[in-house]
Amino acid sequence: MSSFSFIHAADLHLGSPFQGLALKDAAVAAVFVEASRKAFSTLVGLAIEKHVDFFVIAGDVYDGDWKDNKIGLFFNREMARLERAGIPVYLLRGNHDAASVITKTITLPANVHEFPTGKPGSVKLDALQVALHGQGFAERSANDNLAISYPPPVAGWFNIGILHTSLTGREPHAPYAPCSIDDLRSRGYDYWALGHVHDYEVVAKDPLVVFPGNLQGRNIRERGAKGAVLVTVEDGSIEHERLIVDEARFAQVDVDVGPDDDQAAILRHVEQAVQLIADDMEGRMTALRVRLSGITPLQGAIAANRQQWRDEVEAACHRVHEDIWLEKLELRLEPPPTSQVVAEGALDLQQLLAENAGDADIAAEANRLVDEIAVRLPGGLGATAMPLDDSVEALIGEARQLLLSRGQGAA
């Protein structure tokens, strides 16, 4: 068996609009939009620099149908760079760029091979004794187990399976092309190049099954370093390493607030936490969520003056580093236990909220209201998994904070 190397990437999501960021700060959103393209250009440059033998993309090249041909022209340009370097590309369609989703086309260079969507297809690289097997999505939803229909391996060759799948489930990703590790093993391949899950994960080592994650974080749930995987095969022995190419990041810090902390002390705690993020930025813009937690007599004042506190926390971020932008201030604060005796017939708000924590009817009503709001959001925002950019549980928590602050003000 010959020696060779290839890059395994997935979930490029070129054209992702970052609409949630755009509603908060258009300039920051523009940086993240450009970051997605820069990340892919960087990866293509690394492929050329490292003289890889081929390039695999396991689905979701695009984020959805194109508004115009700009994103298609960008992808064509990068594929042409690889063609001039003699590097073939093997890709398949995922749920975001299924055949039924993408209506526009740009003719791609001859080095790009797309796997069929109706059934699995195979490509043989005779010089390397490598066989690649894959199937793309015809429709946005793929509920069938595609893996079990993949063809048998080519005997004596290195066999690679390429699949866009959630396996047996990976929250918060919706189920697509569900299958088990045993289903993958049953094909007898040497490496499975997976896509769809946006976190890097080595799912199994025998055979090696890898999610490379996406190239660029797109929201607060996609935090940390992002990139692709470089796979090197020598005499049948497989090594792999991550190639980190993201240009901007999302991050979160949790700040504990004590009962004796005044505003100045809280902001000092924020700066100390943010400094740890700044030390690891490596020149990347960072969209940061700050979560304040703890018991403090300032809970009511902070909740009642949320925008002022948000501005103070953002200013604290900028005192640490100019390229840290506050994505959101999240409040998880509680007032100190009250020793006051509630007058007979008066409403004990803290007790009432405590008794109704986790109430299924409240959650159901909150979900209904979110759905009602989602259909009115501009630009397709309501179609996302979290149209209000947070879970229903977190939104209920914020409402609870606001009620407590108003209750304290009325006391």
Coordinates of C-alpha atoms in Angstrom, one line a residue:
M1 CA 0.0 0.0 0.0
S2 CA 1.4 3.4 -1.0
S3 CA 1.9 6.4 1.2
F4 CA -0.3 9.5 0.8
S5 CA -2.0 12.3 2.6
F6 CA -5.3 14.1 2.3
I7 CA -7.4 16.8 4.0
H8 CA -10.8 16.0 5.5
A9 CA -13.0 19.0 5.9
A10 CA -16.8 19.4 6.3
D11 CA -19.4 22.0 7.1
L12 CA -17.9 25.0 5.4
H13 CA -21.3 26.8 5.4
L14 CA -20.1 29.3 2.8
G15 CA -22.6 32.1 2.6
S16 CA -23.7 31.8 6.2
P17 CA -25.3 35.3 6.9
F18 CA -24.7 35.5 10.7
Q19 CA -28.0 37.2 11.0
G20 CA -28.2 37.0 14.8
L21 CA -24.9 39.0 15.0
A22 CA -26.1 41.4 12.3
L23 CA -29.1 42.4 14.4
K24 CA -26.7 43.3 17.3
D25 CA -23.7 44.7 15.4
A26 CA -23.5 44.7 11.6
A27 CA -19.8 45.5 11.6
V28 CA -19.0 42.5 13.8
A29 CA -21.2 40.3 11.7
A30 CA -19.4 41.4 8.6
V31 CA -16.1 40.3 10.2
F32 CA -17.5 36.8 10.8
V33 CA -18.9 36.5 7.3
E34 CA -15.5 37.3 5.9
A35 CA -13.9 34.9 8.4
S36 CA -15.8 32.0 6.9
R37 CA -14.2 32.7 3.5
K38 CA -10.8 33.4 4.9
A39 CA -10.8 30.1 6.9
F40 CA -11.5 28.1 3.7
S41 CA -8.9 30.1 1.7
T42 CA -6.4 29.3 4.5
L43 CA -7.2 25.6 4.4
V44 CA -6.8 25.5 0.6
G45 CA -3.4 27.2 1.1
L46 CA -2.3 24.6 3.6
A47 CA -3.4 21.8 1.2
I48 CA -1.1 23.3 -1.4
E49 CA 1.7 24.0 1.0
K50 CA 1.6 20.4 2.4
H51 CA 1.3 18.8 -1.1
V52 CA -1.6 16.6 -0.1
D53 CA -2.7 14.1 -2.6
F54 CA -6.4 14.9 -2.5
F55 CA -9.1 16.9 -0.6
V56 CA -12.3 15.6 0.9
I57 CA -15.4 17.7 1.9
A58 CA -18.0 15.7 3.7
G59 CA -21.0 17.9 3.1
D60 CA -22.4 21.4 3.6
V61 CA -20.1 23.4 1.3
Y62 CA -22.8 26.0 1.3
D63 CA -25.1 27.3 4.0
G64 CA -28.2 27.2 1.7
D65 CA -29.3 28.5 -1.7
W66 CA -27.4 31.4 -3.0
K67 CA -28.8 34.9 -3.3
D68 CA -26.5 35.5 -6.2
N69 CA -23.4 33.8 -7.7
K70 CA -20.8 35.4 -5.5
I71 CA -20.4 32.5 -3.1
G72 CA -20.3 30.1 -6.0
L73 CA -17.6 32.1 -7.7
F74 CA -15.6 32.2 -4.5
F75 CA -15.8 28.4 -4.1
N76 CA -14.8 28.0 -7.8
R77 CA -11.8 30.2 -7.3
E78 CA -10.5 28.1 -4.4
M79 CA -11.1 24.9 -6.3
A80 CA -9.2 26.3 -9.2
R81 CA -6.2 27.0 -6.9
L82 CA -6.3 23.3 -6.0
E83 CA -6.6 22.3 -9.6
R84 CA -3.5 24.3 -10.6
A85 CA -1.7 22.5 -7.7
G86 CA -2.8 19.1 -9.1
I87 CA -5.0 18.3 -6.1
P88 CA -8.4 16.6 -6.8
V89 CA -11.4 17.3 -4.6
Y90 CA -14.1 14.8 -3.6
L91 CA -17.3 16.2 -2.1
L92 CA -20.9 15.4 -1.4
R93 CA -24.0 17.4 -0.6
G94 CA -25.2 17.7 3.0
N95 CA -28.5 18.9 4.4
H96 CA -27.7 22.6 3.8
D97 CA -26.7 22.2 0.2
A98 CA -28.8 19.2 -0.8
A99 CA -29.6 18.9 -4.5
S100 CA -33.2 20.2 -3.9
V101 CA -31.8 23.3 -2.0
I102 CA -29.2 24.8 -4.3
T103 CA -30.9 26.1 -7.4
K104 CA -28.0 28.2 -8.8
T105 CA -24.8 26.7 -10.4
I106 CA -21.3 27.7 -11.3
T107 CA -19.3 25.3 -13.5
L108 CA -16.5 24.0 -11.3
P109 CA -13.0 22.9 -12.4
A110 CA -12.4 19.4 -13.6
N111 CA -10.6 18.4 -10.4
V112 CA -13.9 18.5 -8.5
H113 CA -15.8 15.2 -8.2
E114 CA -19.2 15.2 -6.6
F115 CA -20.7 12.0 -5.3
P116 CA -24.2 11.0 -6.5
T117 CA -27.3 11.6 -4.4
G118 CA -29.5 8.7 -5.6
K119 CA -27.2 6.0 -4.4
P120 CA -23.6 5.6 -3.2
G121 CA -20.8 6.0 -5.7
S122 CA -17.2 5.1 -5.6
V123 CA -14.0 6.7 -7.1
K124 CA -10.7 4.7 -7.5
L125 CA -7.4 6.4 -7.3
D126 CA -5.2 3.8 -9.0
A127 CA -1.9 5.4 -8.5
L128 CA -2.5 5.5 -4.7
Q129 CA -4.6 2.4 -4.4
V130 CA -7.3 4.4 -2.7
A131 CA -11.0 4.0 -3.1
L132 CA -13.5 6.7 -1.9
H133 CA -17.2 5.9 -1.3
G134 CA -19.9 8.4 -0.7
Q135 CA -23.5 9.6 -1.2
G136 CA -24.9 13.1 -1.0
F137 CA -28.3 14.3 0.0
A138 CA -31.0 14.7 -2.7
E139 CA -33.3 16.4 -0.2
R140 CA -32.7 18.5 2.9
S141 CA -34.0 15.7 5.1
A142 CA -32.3 12.3 5.1
N143 CA -33.9 9.9 7.5
D144 CA -32.6 6.6 5.9
N145 CA -29.5 4.8 7.0
L146 CA -27.3 5.5 4.0
A147 CA -24.2 3.8 5.4
I148 CA -25.5 0.2 5.2
S149 CA -25.9 0.6 1.4
Y150 CA -22.3 1.7 0.8
P151 CA -20.4 -0.8 -1.4
P152 CA -17.9 -3.4 -0.2
P153 CA -14.3 -2.2 0.1
V154 CA -11.8 -2.7 -2.7
A155 CA -9.6 -5.5 -1.5
G156 CA -6.0 -4.6 -0.7
W157 CA -6.7 -0.9 -1.1
F158 CA -7.2 1.9 1.4
N159 CA -11.0 2.6 1.6
I160 CA -12.5 5.8 2.7
G161 CA -16.2 6.3 3.4
I162 CA -17.6 9.8 3.2
L163 CA -20.9 10.5 4.9
H164 CA -22.9 13.5 6.2
T165 CA -24.6 12.1 9.3
S166 CA -25.6 12.6 12.9
L167 CA -24.8 9.0 13.7
T168 CA -27.0 7.9 16.5
G169 CA -27.6 11.5 17.6
R170 CA -25.4 14.5 18.5
E171 CA -27.3 17.4 20.2
P172 CA -28.2 20.0 19.2
H173 CA -27.9 18.7 15.6
A174 CA -31.0 17.3 14.0
P175 CA -30.9 13.6 13.0
Y176 CA -29.7 13.0 9.5
A177 CA -28.7 9.7 7.8
P178 CA -28.8 8.0 11.2
C179 CA -26.5 5.0 11.6
S180 CA -24.3 3.4 14.3
I181 CA -20.6 2.8 14.6
D182 CA -21.3 -0.9 14.0
D183 CA -23.0 0.1 10.7
L184 CA -19.8 1.9 9.7
R185 CA -17.6 -1.0 10.7
S186 CA -19.6 -3.4 8.7
R187 CA -18.4 -1.8 5.5
G188 CA -14.8 -2.8 6.2
Y189 CA -13.4 0.7 5.3
D190 CA -10.1 2.1 6.8
Y191 CA -11.3 5.6 7.4
W192 CA -14.7 7.3 7.7
A193 CA -14.7 11.0 6.8
L194 CA -17.9 12.4 8.5
G195 CA -19.7 15.7 8.4
H196 CA -22.7 17.5 9.9
V197 CA -21.6 17.7 13.5
H198 CA -19.8 21.0 14.1
D199 CA -17.5 19.9 16.9
Y200 CA -14.3 18.0 16.3
E201 CA -14.6 14.4 17.5
V202 CA -12.7 11.2 17.0
V203 CA -15.7 8.9 17.2
A204 CA -13.8 5.6 16.9
K205 CA -10.3 4.4 16.3
D206 CA -10.9 1.0 14.7
P207 CA -11.6 2.0 12.1
L208 CA -10.7 5.7 12.4
V209 CA -14.0 7.7 12.4
V210 CA -13.7 11.5 12.5
F211 CA -15.9 14.6 12.6
P212 CA -13.5 17.4 11.7
G213 CA -16.0 20.0 12.9
N214 CA -16.8 23.2 10.9
L215 CA -14.1 25.7 9.7
Q216 CA -15.6 28.7 11.5
G217 CA -17.8 29.1 14.5
R218 CA -21.2 30.7 13.6
N219 CA -22.8 31.3 17.0
I220 CA -22.2 31.1 20.7
R221 CA -22.9 27.3 20.7
E222 CA -19.9 26.8 18.4
R223 CA -17.1 27.9 20.6
G224 CA -13.4 27.3 20.5
A225 CA -10.9 26.4 17.8
K226 CA -12.3 25.3 14.4
G227 CA -10.7 23.6 11.4
A228 CA -10.2 20.5 9.4
V229 CA -8.1 17.3 9.7
L230 CA -4.9 16.3 7.9
V231 CA -4.7 12.5 7.4
T232 CA -1.4 10.8 6.6
V233 CA -1.2 7.2 5.6
E234 CA 2.1 5.3 5.5
D235 CA 2.2 1.6 4.7
G236 CA -1.4 1.3 6.1
S237 CA -0.6 3.2 9.3
I238 CA -2.9 6.2 9.8
E239 CA -2.0 9.4 11.6
H240 CA -4.2 12.5 11.8
E241 CA -3.8 16.1 13.1
R242 CA -6.0 19.1 13.3
L243 CA -5.5 22.1 11.1
I244 CA -6.9 25.1 12.9
V245 CA -8.0 27.8 10.4
D246 CA -10.8 29.8 12.0
E247 CA -10.4 33.6 11.8
A248 CA -12.8 34.7 14.5
R249 CA -14.2 32.9 17.5
F250 CA -17.1 32.7 20.0
A251 CA -16.3 32.3 23.7
Q252 CA -18.0 32.4 27.0
V253 CA -16.8 33.3 30.5
D254 CA -18.6 32.6 33.8
V255 CA -18.1 35.2 36.5
D256 CA -19.0 34.4 40.1
V257 CA -20.5 37.4 42.0
G258 CA -20.3 37.4 45.7
P259 CA -22.6 39.0 48.2
D260 CA -20.0 41.6 49.2
D261 CA -19.1 42.6 45.6
D262 CA -20.0 46.2 44.6
Q263 CA -20.1 47.3 40.9
A264 CA -16.3 48.0 40.8
A265 CA -15.5 44.5 42.2
I266 CA -17.8 42.8 39.7
L267 CA -16.2 44.6 36.8
R268 CA -12.8 43.7 38.1
H269 CA -13.9 40.0 38.1
V270 CA -15.1 40.4 34.5
E271 CA -11.8 41.9 33.4
Q272 CA -9.9 39.0 35.1
A273 CA -12.0 36.4 33.3
V274 CA -11.8 38.2 30.0
Q275 CA -8.0 38.4 30.2
L276 CA -7.8 34.6 30.0
I277 CA -9.7 34.8 26.7
A278 CA -7.5 37.6 25.5
D279 CA -4.4 35.5 26.2
D280 CA -5.6 32.8 23.8
M281 CA -7.0 34.9 21.0
E282 CA -4.0 34.7 18.7
G283 CA -5.1 37.8 16.7
R284 CA -8.7 36.6 16.2
M285 CA -11.8 38.8 16.9
T286 CA -13.8 37.2 19.6
A287 CA -17.5 37.5 20.3
L288 CA -17.8 36.9 24.0
R289 CA -20.8 35.9 26.1
V290 CA -20.4 36.9 29.8
R291 CA -22.5 35.1 32.4
L292 CA -22.8 36.6 35.8
S293 CA -23.9 34.1 38.5
G294 CA -24.2 34.2 42.3
I295 CA -26.0 35.7 45.2
T296 CA -25.9 39.5 45.4
P297 CA -28.1 42.3 46.9
L298 CA -27.4 44.0 43.5
Q299 CA -29.5 41.5 41.6
G300 CA -32.5 43.7 41.4
A301 CA -30.5 46.8 40.3
I302 CA -28.6 44.9 37.7
A303 CA -31.7 43.3 36.2
A304 CA -33.6 46.6 36.2
N305 CA -30.6 48.4 34.5
R306 CA -29.6 45.6 32.2
Q307 CA -28.5 47.8 29.2
Q308 CA -26.3 50.0 31.4
W309 CA -24.7 47.0 32.9
R310 CA -24.3 45.5 29.4
D311 CA -22.4 48.6 28.4
E312 CA -20.3 48.5 31.5
V313 CA -19.3 44.9 30.8
E314 CA -18.6 45.6 27.2
A315 CA -16.4 48.5 28.3
A316 CA -14.6 46.1 30.6
C317 CA -14.0 43.8 27.7
H318 CA -12.5 46.6 25.6
R319 CA -10.2 47.6 28.5
V320 CA -8.7 44.2 28.2
H321 CA -8.6 43.9 24.4
E322 CA -10.0 46.0 21.6
D323 CA -11.1 43.0 19.5
I324 CA -13.3 41.4 22.2
W325 CA -16.9 42.2 21.5
L326 CA -19.7 41.4 24.0
E327 CA -22.1 39.1 22.3
K328 CA -24.4 39.0 25.3
L329 CA -24.6 39.6 29.0
E330 CA -26.4 36.7 30.6
L331 CA -27.7 37.1 34.2
R332 CA -28.0 34.2 36.5
L333 CA -28.0 36.2 39.7
E334 CA -30.1 35.6 42.8
P335 CA -31.0 38.0 45.6
P336 CA -30.0 37.1 49.2
P337 CA -32.6 35.1 51.1
T338 CA -34.9 37.6 52.7
S339 CA -35.5 37.5 56.4
Q340 CA -38.6 39.7 56.1
V341 CA -41.9 38.3 57.1
V342 CA -44.4 38.3 54.3
A343 CA -47.6 40.0 55.4
E344 CA -50.7 37.8 55.5
G345 CA -52.3 37.7 52.1
A346 CA -49.3 39.3 50.4
L347 CA -47.6 37.7 47.5
D348 CA -44.2 36.0 48.3
L349 CA -42.7 36.3 44.8
Q350 CA -39.5 34.4 45.6
Q351 CA -41.5 31.5 47.0
L352 CA -43.9 31.5 44.1
L353 CA -41.1 31.5 41.5
A354 CA -39.4 28.7 43.4
E355 CA -42.5 26.6 43.5
N356 CA -43.0 27.0 39.7
A357 CA -39.5 26.4 38.6
G358 CA -39.5 23.8 35.9
D359 CA -43.2 23.9 35.4
A360 CA -44.1 22.1 32.2
D361 CA -47.1 24.4 31.4
I362 CA -44.9 27.5 31.7
A363 CA -42.3 25.9 29.3
A364 CA -45.1 25.0 26.9
E365 CA -46.5 28.5 26.9
A366 CA -43.0 30.0 26.5
N367 CA -42.4 27.7 23.5
R368 CA -45.7 28.8 21.9
L369 CA -44.7 32.5 22.4
V370 CA -41.3 31.9 20.8
D371 CA -42.9 30.2 17.8
E372 CA -45.3 33.1 17.5
I373 CA -42.4 35.6 17.5
A374 CA -40.2 33.5 15.2
V375 CA -42.5 33.8 12.2
R376 CA -42.3 37.6 12.4
L377 CA -38.4 37.8 12.5
P378 CA -36.7 39.2 9.4
G379 CA -34.4 37.4 7.1
G380 CA -35.2 33.8 7.9
L381 CA -34.0 34.1 11.5
G382 CA -37.1 32.3 12.7
A383 CA -36.0 29.1 10.9
T384 CA -33.0 28.6 13.1
A385 CA -32.9 26.2 16.0
M386 CA -33.0 29.0 18.5
P387 CA -34.7 32.0 16.8
L388 CA -34.3 34.2 19.9
D389 CA -30.6 33.2 20.2
D390 CA -31.2 31.3 23.4
S391 CA -32.9 28.3 24.8
V392 CA -36.5 28.6 26.2
E393 CA -35.0 27.6 29.6
A394 CA -32.6 30.6 29.5
L395 CA -35.3 32.9 28.4
I396 CA -37.5 31.8 31.3
G397 CA -34.6 32.4 33.6
E398 CA -34.2 36.0 32.3
A399 CA -37.9 36.6 32.9
R400 CA -37.5 35.3 36.4
Q401 CA -34.6 37.7 37.0
L402 CA -36.7 40.6 35.8
L403 CA -39.7 39.7 38.0
L404 CA -37.5 39.5 41.0
S405 CA -36.0 42.9 40.3
R406 CA -39.4 44.5 40.0
G407 CA -40.6 42.7 43.1
Q408 CA -37.7 44.1 45.1
G409 CA -38.4 47.6 43.7
A410 CA -42.0 47.4 44.9
A411 CA -41.1 46.1 48.3

